[in-house]
PDB file of C-alpha atoms in Angstrom:
ATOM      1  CA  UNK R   1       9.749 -86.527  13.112  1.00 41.00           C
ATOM      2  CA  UNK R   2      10.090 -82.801  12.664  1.00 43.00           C
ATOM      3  CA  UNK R   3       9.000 -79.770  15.212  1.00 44.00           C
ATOM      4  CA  UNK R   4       7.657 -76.620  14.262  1.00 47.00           C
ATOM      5  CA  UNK R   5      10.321 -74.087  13.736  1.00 57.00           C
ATOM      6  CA  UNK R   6      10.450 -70.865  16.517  1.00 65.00           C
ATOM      7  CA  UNK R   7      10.824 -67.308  15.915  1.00 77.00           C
ATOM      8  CA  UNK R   8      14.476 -66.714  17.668  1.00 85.00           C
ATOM      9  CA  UNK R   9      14.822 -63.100  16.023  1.00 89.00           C
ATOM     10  CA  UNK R  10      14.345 -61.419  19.603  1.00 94.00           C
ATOM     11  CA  UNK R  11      17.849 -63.706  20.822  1.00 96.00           C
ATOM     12  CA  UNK R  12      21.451 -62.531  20.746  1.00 97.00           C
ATOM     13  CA  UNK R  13      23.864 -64.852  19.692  1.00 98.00           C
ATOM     14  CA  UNK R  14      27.472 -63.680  21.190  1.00 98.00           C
ATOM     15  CA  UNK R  15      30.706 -65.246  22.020  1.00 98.00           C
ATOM     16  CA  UNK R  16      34.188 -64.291  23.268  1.00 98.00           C
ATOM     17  CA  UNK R  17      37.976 -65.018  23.343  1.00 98.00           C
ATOM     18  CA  UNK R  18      39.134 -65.760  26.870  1.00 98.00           C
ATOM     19  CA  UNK R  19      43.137 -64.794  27.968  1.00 96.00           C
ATOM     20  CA  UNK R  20      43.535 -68.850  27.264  1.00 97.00           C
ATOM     21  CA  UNK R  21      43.176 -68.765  23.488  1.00 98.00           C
ATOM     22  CA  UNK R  22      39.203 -70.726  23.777  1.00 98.00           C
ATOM     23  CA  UNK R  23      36.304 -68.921  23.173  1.00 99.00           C
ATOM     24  CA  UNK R  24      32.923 -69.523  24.670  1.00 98.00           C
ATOM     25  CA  UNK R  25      29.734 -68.342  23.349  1.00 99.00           C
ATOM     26  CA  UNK R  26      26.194 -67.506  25.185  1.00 99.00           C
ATOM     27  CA  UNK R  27      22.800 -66.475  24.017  1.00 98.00           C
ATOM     28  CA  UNK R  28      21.219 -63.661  25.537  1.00 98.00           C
ATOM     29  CA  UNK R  29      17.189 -62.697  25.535  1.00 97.00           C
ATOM     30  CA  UNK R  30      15.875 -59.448  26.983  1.00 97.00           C
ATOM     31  CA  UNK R  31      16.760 -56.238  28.612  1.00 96.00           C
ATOM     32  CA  UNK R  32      19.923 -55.196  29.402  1.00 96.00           C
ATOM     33  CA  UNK R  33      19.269 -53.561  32.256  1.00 95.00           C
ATOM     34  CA  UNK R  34      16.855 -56.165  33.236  1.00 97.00           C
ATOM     35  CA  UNK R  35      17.137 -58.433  36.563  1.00 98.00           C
ATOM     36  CA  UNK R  36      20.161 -61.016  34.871  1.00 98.00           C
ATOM     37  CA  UNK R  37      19.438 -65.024  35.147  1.00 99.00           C
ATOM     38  CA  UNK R  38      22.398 -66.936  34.163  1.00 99.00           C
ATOM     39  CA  UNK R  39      21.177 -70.376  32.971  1.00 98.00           C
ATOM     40  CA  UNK R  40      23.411 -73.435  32.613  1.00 98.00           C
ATOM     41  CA  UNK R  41      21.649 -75.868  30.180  1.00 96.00           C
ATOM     42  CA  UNK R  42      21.395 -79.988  30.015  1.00 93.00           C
ATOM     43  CA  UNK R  43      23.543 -82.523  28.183  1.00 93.00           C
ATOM     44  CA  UNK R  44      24.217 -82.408  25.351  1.00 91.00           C
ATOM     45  CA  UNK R  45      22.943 -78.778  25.174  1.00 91.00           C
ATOM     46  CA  UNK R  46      24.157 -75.114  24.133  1.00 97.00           C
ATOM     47  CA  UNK R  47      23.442 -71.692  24.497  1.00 98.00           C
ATOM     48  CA  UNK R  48      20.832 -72.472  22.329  1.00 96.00           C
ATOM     49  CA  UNK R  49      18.389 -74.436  25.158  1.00 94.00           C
ATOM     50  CA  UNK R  50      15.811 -71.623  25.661  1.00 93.00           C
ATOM     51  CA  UNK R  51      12.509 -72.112  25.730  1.00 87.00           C
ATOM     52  CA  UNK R  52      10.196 -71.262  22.935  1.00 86.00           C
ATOM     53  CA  UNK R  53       7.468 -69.168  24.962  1.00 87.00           C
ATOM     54  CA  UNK R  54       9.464 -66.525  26.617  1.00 92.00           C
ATOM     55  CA  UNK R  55       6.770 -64.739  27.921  1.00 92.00           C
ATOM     56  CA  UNK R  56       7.078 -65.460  31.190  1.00 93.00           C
ATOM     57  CA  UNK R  57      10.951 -63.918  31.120  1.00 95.00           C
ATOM     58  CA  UNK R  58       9.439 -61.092  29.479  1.00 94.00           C
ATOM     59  CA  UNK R  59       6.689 -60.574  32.447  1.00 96.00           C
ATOM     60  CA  UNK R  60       9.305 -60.476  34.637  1.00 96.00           C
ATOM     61  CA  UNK R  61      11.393 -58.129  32.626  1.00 97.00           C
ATOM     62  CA  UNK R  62      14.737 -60.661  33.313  1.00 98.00           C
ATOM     63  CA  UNK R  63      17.830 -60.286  31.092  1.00 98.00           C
ATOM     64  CA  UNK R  64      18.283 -64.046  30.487  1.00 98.00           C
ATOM     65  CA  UNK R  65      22.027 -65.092  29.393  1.00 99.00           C
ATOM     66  CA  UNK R  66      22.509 -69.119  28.748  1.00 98.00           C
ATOM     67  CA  UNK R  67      25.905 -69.936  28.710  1.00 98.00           C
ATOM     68  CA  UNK R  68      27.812 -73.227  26.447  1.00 98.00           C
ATOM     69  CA  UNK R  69      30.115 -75.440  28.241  1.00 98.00           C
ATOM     70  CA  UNK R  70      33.587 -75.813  26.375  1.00 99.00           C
ATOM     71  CA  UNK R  71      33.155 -78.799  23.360  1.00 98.00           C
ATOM     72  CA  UNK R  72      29.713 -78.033  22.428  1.00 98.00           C
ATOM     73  CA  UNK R  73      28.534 -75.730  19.717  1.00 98.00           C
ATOM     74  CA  UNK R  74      30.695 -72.813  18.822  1.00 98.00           C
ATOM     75  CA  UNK R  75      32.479 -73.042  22.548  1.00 98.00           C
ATOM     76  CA  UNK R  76      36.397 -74.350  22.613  1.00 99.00           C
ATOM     77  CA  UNK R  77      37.047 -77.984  23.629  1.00 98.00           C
ATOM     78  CA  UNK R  78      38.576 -78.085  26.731  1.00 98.00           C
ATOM     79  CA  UNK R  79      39.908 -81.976  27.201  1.00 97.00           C
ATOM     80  CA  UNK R  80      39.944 -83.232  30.824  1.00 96.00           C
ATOM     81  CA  UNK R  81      37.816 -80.284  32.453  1.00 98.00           C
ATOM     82  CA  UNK R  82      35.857 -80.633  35.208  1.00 97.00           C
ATOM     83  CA  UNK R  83      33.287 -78.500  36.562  1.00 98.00           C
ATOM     84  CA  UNK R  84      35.204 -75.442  37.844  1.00 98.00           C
ATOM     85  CA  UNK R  85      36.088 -74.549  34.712  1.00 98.00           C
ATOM     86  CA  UNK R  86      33.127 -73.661  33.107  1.00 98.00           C
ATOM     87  CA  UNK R  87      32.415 -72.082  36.351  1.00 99.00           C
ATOM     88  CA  UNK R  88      35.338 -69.957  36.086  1.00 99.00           C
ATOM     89  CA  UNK R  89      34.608 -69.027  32.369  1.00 99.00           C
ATOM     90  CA  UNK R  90      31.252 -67.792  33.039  1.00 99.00           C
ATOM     91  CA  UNK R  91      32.733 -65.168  35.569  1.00 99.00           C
ATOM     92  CA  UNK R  92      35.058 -64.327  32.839  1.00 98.00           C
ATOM     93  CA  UNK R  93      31.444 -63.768  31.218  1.00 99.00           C
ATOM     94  CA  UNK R  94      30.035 -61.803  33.814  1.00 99.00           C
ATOM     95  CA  UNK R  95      32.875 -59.637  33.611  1.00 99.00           C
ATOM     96  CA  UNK R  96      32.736 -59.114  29.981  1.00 98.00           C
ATOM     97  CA  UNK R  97      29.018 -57.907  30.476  1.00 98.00           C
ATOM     98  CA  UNK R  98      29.923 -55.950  33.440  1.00 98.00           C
ATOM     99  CA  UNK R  99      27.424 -57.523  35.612  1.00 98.00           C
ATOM    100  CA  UNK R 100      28.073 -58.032  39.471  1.00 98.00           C
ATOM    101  CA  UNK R 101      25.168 -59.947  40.629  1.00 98.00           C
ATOM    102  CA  UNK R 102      23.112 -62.659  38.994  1.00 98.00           C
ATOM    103  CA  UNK R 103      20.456 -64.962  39.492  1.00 98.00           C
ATOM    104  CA  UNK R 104      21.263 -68.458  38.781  1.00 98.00           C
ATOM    105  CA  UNK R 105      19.245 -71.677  37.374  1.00 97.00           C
ATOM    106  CA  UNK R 106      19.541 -74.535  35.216  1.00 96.00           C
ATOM    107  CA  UNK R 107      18.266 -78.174  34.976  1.00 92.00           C
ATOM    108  CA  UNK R 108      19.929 -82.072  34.097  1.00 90.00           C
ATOM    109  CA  UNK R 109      23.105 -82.181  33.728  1.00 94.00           C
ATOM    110  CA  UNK R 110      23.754 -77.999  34.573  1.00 96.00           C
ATOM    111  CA  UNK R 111      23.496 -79.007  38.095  1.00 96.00           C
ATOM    112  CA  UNK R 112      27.025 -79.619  38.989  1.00 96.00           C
ATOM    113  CA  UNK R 113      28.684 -76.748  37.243  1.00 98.00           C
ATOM    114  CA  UNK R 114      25.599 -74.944  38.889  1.00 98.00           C
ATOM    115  CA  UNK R 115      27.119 -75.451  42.197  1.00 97.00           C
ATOM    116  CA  UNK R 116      30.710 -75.107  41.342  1.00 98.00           C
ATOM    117  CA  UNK R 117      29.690 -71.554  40.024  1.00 98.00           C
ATOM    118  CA  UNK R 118      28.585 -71.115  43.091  1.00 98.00           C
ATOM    119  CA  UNK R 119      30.767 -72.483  45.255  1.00 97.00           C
ATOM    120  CA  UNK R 120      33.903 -70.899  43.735  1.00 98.00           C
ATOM    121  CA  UNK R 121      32.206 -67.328  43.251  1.00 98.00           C
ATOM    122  CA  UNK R 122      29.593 -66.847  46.192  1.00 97.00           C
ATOM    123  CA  UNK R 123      29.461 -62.910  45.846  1.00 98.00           C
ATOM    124  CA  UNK R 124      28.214 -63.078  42.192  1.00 98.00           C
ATOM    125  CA  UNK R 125      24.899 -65.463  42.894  1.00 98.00           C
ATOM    126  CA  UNK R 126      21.889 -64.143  43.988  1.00 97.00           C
ATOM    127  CA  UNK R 127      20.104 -67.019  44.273  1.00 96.00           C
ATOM    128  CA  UNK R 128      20.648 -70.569  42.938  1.00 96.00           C
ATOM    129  CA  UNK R 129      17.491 -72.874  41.538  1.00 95.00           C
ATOM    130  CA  UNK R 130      18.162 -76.610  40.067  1.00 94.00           C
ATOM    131  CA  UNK R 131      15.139 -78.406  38.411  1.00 91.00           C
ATOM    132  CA  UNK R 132      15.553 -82.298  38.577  1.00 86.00           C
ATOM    133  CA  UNK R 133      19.792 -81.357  39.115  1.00 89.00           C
ATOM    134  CA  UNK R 134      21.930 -84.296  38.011  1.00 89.00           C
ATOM    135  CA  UNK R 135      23.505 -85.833  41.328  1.00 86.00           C
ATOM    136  CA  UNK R 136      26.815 -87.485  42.079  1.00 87.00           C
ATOM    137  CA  UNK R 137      25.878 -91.387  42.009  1.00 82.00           C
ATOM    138  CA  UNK R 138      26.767 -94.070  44.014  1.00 80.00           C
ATOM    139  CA  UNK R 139      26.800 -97.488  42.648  1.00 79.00           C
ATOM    140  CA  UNK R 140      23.774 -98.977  44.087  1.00 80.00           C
ATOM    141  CA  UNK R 141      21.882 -95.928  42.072  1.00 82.00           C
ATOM    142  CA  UNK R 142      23.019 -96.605  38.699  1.00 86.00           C
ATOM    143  CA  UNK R 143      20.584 -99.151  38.103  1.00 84.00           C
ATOM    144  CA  UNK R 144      17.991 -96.787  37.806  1.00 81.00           C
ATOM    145  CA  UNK R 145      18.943 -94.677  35.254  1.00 83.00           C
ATOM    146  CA  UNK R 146      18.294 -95.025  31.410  1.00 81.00           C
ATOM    147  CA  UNK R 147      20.374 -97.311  29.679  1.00 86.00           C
ATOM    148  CA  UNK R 148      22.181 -94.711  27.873  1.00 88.00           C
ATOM    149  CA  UNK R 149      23.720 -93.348  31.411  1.00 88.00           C
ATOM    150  CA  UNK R 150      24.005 -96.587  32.982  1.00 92.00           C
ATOM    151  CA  UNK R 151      27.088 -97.699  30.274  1.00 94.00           C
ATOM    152  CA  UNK R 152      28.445 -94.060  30.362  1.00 94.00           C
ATOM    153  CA  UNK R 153      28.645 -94.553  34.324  1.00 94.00           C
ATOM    154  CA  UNK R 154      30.382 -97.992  34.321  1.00 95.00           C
ATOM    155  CA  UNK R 155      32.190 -96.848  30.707  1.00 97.00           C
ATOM    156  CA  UNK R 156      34.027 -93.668  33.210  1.00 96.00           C
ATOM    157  CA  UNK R 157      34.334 -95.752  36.198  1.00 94.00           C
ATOM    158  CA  UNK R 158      36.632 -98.317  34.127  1.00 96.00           C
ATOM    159  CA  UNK R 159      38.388 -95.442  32.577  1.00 96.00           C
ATOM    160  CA  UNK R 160      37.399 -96.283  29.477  1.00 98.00           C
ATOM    161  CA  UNK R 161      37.279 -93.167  27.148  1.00 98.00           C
ATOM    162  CA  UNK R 162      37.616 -95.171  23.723  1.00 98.00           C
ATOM    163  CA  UNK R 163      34.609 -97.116  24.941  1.00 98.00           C
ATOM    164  CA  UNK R 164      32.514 -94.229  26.262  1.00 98.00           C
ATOM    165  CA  UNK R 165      33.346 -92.725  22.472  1.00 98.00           C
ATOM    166  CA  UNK R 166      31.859 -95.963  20.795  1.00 98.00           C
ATOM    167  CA  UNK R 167      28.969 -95.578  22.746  1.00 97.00           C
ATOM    168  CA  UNK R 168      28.395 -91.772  22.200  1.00 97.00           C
ATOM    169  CA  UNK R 169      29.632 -91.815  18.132  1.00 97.00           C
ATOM    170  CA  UNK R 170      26.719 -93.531  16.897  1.00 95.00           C
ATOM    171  CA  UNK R 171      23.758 -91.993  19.287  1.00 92.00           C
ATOM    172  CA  UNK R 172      25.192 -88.479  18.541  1.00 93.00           C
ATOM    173  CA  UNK R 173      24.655 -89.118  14.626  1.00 94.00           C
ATOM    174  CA  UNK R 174      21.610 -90.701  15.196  1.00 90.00           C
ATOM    175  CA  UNK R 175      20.815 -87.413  16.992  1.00 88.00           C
ATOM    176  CA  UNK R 176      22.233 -84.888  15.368  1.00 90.00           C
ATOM    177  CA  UNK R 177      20.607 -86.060  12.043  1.00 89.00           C
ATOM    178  CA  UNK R 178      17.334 -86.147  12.996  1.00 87.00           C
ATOM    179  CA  UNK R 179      17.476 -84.344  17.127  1.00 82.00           C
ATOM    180  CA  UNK R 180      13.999 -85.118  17.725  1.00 80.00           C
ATOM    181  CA  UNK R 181      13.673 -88.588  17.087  1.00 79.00           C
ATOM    182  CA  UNK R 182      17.065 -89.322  18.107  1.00 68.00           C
ATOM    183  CA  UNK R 183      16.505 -87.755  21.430  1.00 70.00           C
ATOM    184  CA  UNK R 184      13.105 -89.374  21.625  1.00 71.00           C
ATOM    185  CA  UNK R 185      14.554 -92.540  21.262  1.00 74.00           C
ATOM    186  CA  UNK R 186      16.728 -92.303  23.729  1.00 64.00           C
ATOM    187  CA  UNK R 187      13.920 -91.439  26.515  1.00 71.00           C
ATOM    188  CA  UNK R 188      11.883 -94.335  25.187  1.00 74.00           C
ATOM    189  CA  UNK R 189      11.656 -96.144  28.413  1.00 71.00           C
ATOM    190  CA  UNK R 190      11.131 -92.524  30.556  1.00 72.00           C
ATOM    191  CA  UNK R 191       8.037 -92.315  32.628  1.00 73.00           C
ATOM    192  CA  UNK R 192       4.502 -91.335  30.969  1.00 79.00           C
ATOM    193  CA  UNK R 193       4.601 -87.869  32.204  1.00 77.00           C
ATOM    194  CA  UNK R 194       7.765 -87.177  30.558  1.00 75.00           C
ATOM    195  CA  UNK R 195       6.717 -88.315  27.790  1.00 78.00           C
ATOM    196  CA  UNK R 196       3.658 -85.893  28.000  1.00 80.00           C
ATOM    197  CA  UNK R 197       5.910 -83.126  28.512  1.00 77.00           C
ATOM    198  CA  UNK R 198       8.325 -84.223  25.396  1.00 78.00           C
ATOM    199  CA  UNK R 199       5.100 -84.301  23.125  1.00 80.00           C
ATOM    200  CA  UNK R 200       4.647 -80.886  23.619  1.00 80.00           C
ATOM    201  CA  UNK R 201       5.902 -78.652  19.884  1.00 79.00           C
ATOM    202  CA  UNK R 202       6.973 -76.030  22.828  1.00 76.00           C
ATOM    203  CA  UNK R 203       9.430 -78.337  23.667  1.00 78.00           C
ATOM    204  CA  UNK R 204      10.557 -79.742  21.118  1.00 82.00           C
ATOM    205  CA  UNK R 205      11.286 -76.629  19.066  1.00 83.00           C
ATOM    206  CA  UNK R 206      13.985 -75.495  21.464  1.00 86.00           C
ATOM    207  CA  UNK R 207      15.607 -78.951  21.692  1.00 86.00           C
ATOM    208  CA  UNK R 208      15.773 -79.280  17.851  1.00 89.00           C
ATOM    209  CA  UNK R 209      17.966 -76.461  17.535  1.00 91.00           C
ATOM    210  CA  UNK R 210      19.858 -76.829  20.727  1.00 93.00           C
ATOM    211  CA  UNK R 211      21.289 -80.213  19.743  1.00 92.00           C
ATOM    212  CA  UNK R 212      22.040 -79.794  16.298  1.00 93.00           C
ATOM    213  CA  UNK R 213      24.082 -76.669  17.949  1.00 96.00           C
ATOM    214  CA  UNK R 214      25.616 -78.895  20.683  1.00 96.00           C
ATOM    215  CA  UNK R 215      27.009 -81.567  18.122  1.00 96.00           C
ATOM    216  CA  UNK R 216      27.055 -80.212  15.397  1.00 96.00           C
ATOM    217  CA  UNK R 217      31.206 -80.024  15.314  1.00 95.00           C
ATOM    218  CA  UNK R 218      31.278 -83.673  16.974  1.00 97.00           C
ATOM    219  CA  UNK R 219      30.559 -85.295  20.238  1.00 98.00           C
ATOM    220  CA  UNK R 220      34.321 -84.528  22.139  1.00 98.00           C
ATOM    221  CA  UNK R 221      32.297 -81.639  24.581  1.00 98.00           C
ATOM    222  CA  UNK R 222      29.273 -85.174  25.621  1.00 97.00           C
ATOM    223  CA  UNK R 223      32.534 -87.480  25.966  1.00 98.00           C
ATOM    224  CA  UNK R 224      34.274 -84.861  28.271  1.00 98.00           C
ATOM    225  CA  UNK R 225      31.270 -83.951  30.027  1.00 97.00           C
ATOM    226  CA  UNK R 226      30.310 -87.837  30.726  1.00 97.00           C
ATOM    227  CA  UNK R 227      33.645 -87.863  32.042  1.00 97.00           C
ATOM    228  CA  UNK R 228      32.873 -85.260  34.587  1.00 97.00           C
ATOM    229  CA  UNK R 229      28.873 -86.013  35.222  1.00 95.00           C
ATOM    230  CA  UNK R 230      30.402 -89.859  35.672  1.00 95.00           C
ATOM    231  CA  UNK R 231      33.630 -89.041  37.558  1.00 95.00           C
ATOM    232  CA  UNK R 232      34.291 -87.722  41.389  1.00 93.00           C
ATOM    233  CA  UNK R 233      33.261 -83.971  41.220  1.00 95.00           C
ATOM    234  CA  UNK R 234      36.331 -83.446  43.301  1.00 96.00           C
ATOM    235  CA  UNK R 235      36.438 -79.641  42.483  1.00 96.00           C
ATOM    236  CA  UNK R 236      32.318 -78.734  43.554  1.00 96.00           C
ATOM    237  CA  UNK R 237      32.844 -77.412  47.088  1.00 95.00           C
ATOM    238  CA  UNK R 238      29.649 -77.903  48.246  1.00 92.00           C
ATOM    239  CA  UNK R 239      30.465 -76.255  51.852  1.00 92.00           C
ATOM    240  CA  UNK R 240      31.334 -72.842  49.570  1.00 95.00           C
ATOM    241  CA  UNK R 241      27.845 -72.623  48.562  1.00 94.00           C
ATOM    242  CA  UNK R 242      26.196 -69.548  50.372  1.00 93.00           C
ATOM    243  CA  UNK R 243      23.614 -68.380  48.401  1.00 94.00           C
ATOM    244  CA  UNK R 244      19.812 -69.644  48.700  1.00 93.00           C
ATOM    245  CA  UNK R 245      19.711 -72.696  46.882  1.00 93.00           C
ATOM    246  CA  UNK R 246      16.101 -74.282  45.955  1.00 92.00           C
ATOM    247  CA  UNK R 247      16.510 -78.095  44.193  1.00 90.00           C
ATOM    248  CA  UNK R 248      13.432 -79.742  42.799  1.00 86.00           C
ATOM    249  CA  UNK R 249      13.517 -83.057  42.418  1.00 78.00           C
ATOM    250  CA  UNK R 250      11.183 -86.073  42.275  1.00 66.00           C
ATOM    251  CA  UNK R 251      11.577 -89.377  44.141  1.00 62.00           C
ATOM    252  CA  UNK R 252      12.404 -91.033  41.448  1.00 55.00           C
ATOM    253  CA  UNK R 253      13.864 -89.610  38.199  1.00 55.00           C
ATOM    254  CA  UNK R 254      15.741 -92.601  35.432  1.00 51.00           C
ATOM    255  CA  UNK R 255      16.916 -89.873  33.384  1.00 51.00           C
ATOM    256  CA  UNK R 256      18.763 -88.378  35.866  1.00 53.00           C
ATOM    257  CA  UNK R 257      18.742 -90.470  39.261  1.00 50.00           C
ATOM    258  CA  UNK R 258      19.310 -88.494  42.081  1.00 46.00           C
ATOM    259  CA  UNK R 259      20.909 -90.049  45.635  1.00 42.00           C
ATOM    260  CA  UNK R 260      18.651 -90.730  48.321  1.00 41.00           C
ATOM    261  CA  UNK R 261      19.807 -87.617  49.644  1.00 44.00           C
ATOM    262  CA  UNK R 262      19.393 -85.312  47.394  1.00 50.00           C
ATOM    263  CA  UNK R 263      22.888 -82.753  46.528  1.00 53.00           C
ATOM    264  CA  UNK R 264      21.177 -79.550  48.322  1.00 49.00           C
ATOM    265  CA  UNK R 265      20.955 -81.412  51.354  1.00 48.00           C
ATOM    266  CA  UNK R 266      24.604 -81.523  51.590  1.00 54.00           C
ATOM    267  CA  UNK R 267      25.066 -77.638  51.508  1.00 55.00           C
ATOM    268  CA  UNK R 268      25.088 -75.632  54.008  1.00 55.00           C
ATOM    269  CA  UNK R 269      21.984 -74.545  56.252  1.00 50.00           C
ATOM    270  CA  UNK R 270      19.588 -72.135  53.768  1.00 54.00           C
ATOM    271  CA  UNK R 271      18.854 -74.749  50.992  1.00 55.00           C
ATOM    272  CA  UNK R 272      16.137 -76.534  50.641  1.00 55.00           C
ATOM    273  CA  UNK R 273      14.970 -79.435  48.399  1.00 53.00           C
ATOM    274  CA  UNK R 274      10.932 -79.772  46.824  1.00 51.00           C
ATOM    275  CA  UNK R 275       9.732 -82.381  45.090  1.00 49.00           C
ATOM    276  CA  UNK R 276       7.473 -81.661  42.140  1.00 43.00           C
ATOM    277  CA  UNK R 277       4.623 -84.457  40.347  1.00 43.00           C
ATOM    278  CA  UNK R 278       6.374 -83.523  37.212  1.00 41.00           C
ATOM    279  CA  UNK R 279       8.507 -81.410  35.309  1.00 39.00           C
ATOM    280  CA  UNK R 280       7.750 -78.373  33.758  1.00 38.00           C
ATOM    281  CA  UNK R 281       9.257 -75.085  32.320  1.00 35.00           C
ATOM    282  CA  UNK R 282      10.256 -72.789  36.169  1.00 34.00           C
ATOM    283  CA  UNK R 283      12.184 -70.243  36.963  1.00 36.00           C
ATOM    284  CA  UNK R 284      12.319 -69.539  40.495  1.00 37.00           C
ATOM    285  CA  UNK R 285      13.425 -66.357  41.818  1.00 36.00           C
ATOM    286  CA  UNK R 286      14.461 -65.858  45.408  1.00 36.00           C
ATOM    287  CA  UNK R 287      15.307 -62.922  47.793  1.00 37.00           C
ATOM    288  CA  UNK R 288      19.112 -63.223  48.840  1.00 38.00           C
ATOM    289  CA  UNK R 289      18.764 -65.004  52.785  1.00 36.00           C
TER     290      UNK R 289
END
């Protein structure tokens, strides 16, 4: 199963050396004096999860910058990170592009180093919107995710990293030699809308390229990132977060199951949680307060 390839000739494809010795890379699409949205994709993703129709970030004249979390693509590994970490690198980011202020979204598995962005560096986010955000489970939720994440859960919560490997080595070939249908097989048992939206050559064309890019040097950056999706999130703060925080979310989501209380909840006054019929490409942008 192939998708249709995409025109990516209007997207920058940058990356830096931080003070540490790693480097980190990011894509960037659109002005650079435009409004600047920092997205933080899915898992296993890489700077390269943008969509294919970028109109709409056009309309809006945004500056659009998608960072890559350290193991995937051409971003350092980074064994035994966390959240903060990325966090921290993508203010090292900001810096680098001299920008004060941004806007802040992403989807899946971006959630949590979503929050611990801005939790740990409140004065940079504008505003902060999650689209069905990856929550911190508790065991009577694990149940009800795809099969994939319920062994990855119960794989971290023994500790078991040569395990979680076994279960991620095969799937990432599968995926990484042919990303559609690999990915596709995974979400075999998501709902029928999903399945609508995963149809669509608009989304697939983006995902081709974004996984290929995410594992293409191996699947260390999923195993260390299952890790922290599947571990304690001991360093997001949720009390830091200050900035207006949308989270969409449905009641019931197998790919990425979300507590009965969902995360924003937990924040401070000022956030607010929506649930949407079903998913679709958004970007929200809200007025600081």
């Amino acid at each position: 199963m192939q998708a249709v390839g995409v025109d990516d000739r209007d997207v920058a494809d940058r990356s830096l050396e931080l003070s540490d010795g790693r480097w980190i890379a990011w894509t960037e699409v659109g002005p650079v004096g435009g409004a600047a949205l920092l997205r933080f994709p899915g898992v296993p993703g890489s700077r390269w999860a943008i969509r294919a129709d970028r109109a709409p970030w056009r309309e809006r004249g945004l500056r659009v910058i998608t960072g890559e979390r350290p193991g995937f693509g051409r971003s350092t590994r980074l064994p035994g990170r966390g959240f903060a970490e990325h966090a921290d690198d993508m203010a090292h980011l900001l810096d680098h592009l001299g920008l004060d202020e941004v806007y802040v979204c992403g989807a899946s598995g971006g959630a949590p180093h979503i929050l611990a962005f801005a939790a740990r560096h409140p004065d940079r986010v504008r505003a902060v919107t999650v689209i069905a955000g990856a929550a911190r489970l508790s065991d009577d939720e694990v149940d009800q995710m795809i099969p994939i994440n319920q062994r990855g859960y119960r794989l971290t919560q023994a500790g078991d990293e040569a395990g979680l490997r076994e279960l991620l080595q095969p799937i990432g070939e599968r995926m990484l030699a042919e990303p559609l249908a690999g990915f596709l097989a995974q979400m075999a048992t998501a709902p029928p809308e999903d399945q609508a939206v995963m149809s669509d050559p608009g989304w697939q064309q983006p995902l081709v390229k974004a996984i290929r890019e995410a594992l293409g040097g191996g699947i260390d950056g999923w195993v260390d990132e299952t890790l922290a999706m599947f571990g304690d999130w001991s360093d997001v703060a949720l009390e830091s977060v200050t900035a207006s925080l949308t989270w969409y979310h449905r009641p019931y989501d197998p790919e990425c199951a979300h507590c009965r209380r969902p995360t924003a909840c937990r924040c401070p006054p000022k956030r607010k949680a929506g649930r949407m019929a079903r998913r679709r490409p958004l970007v929200r942008v809200l007025p600081r307060g």
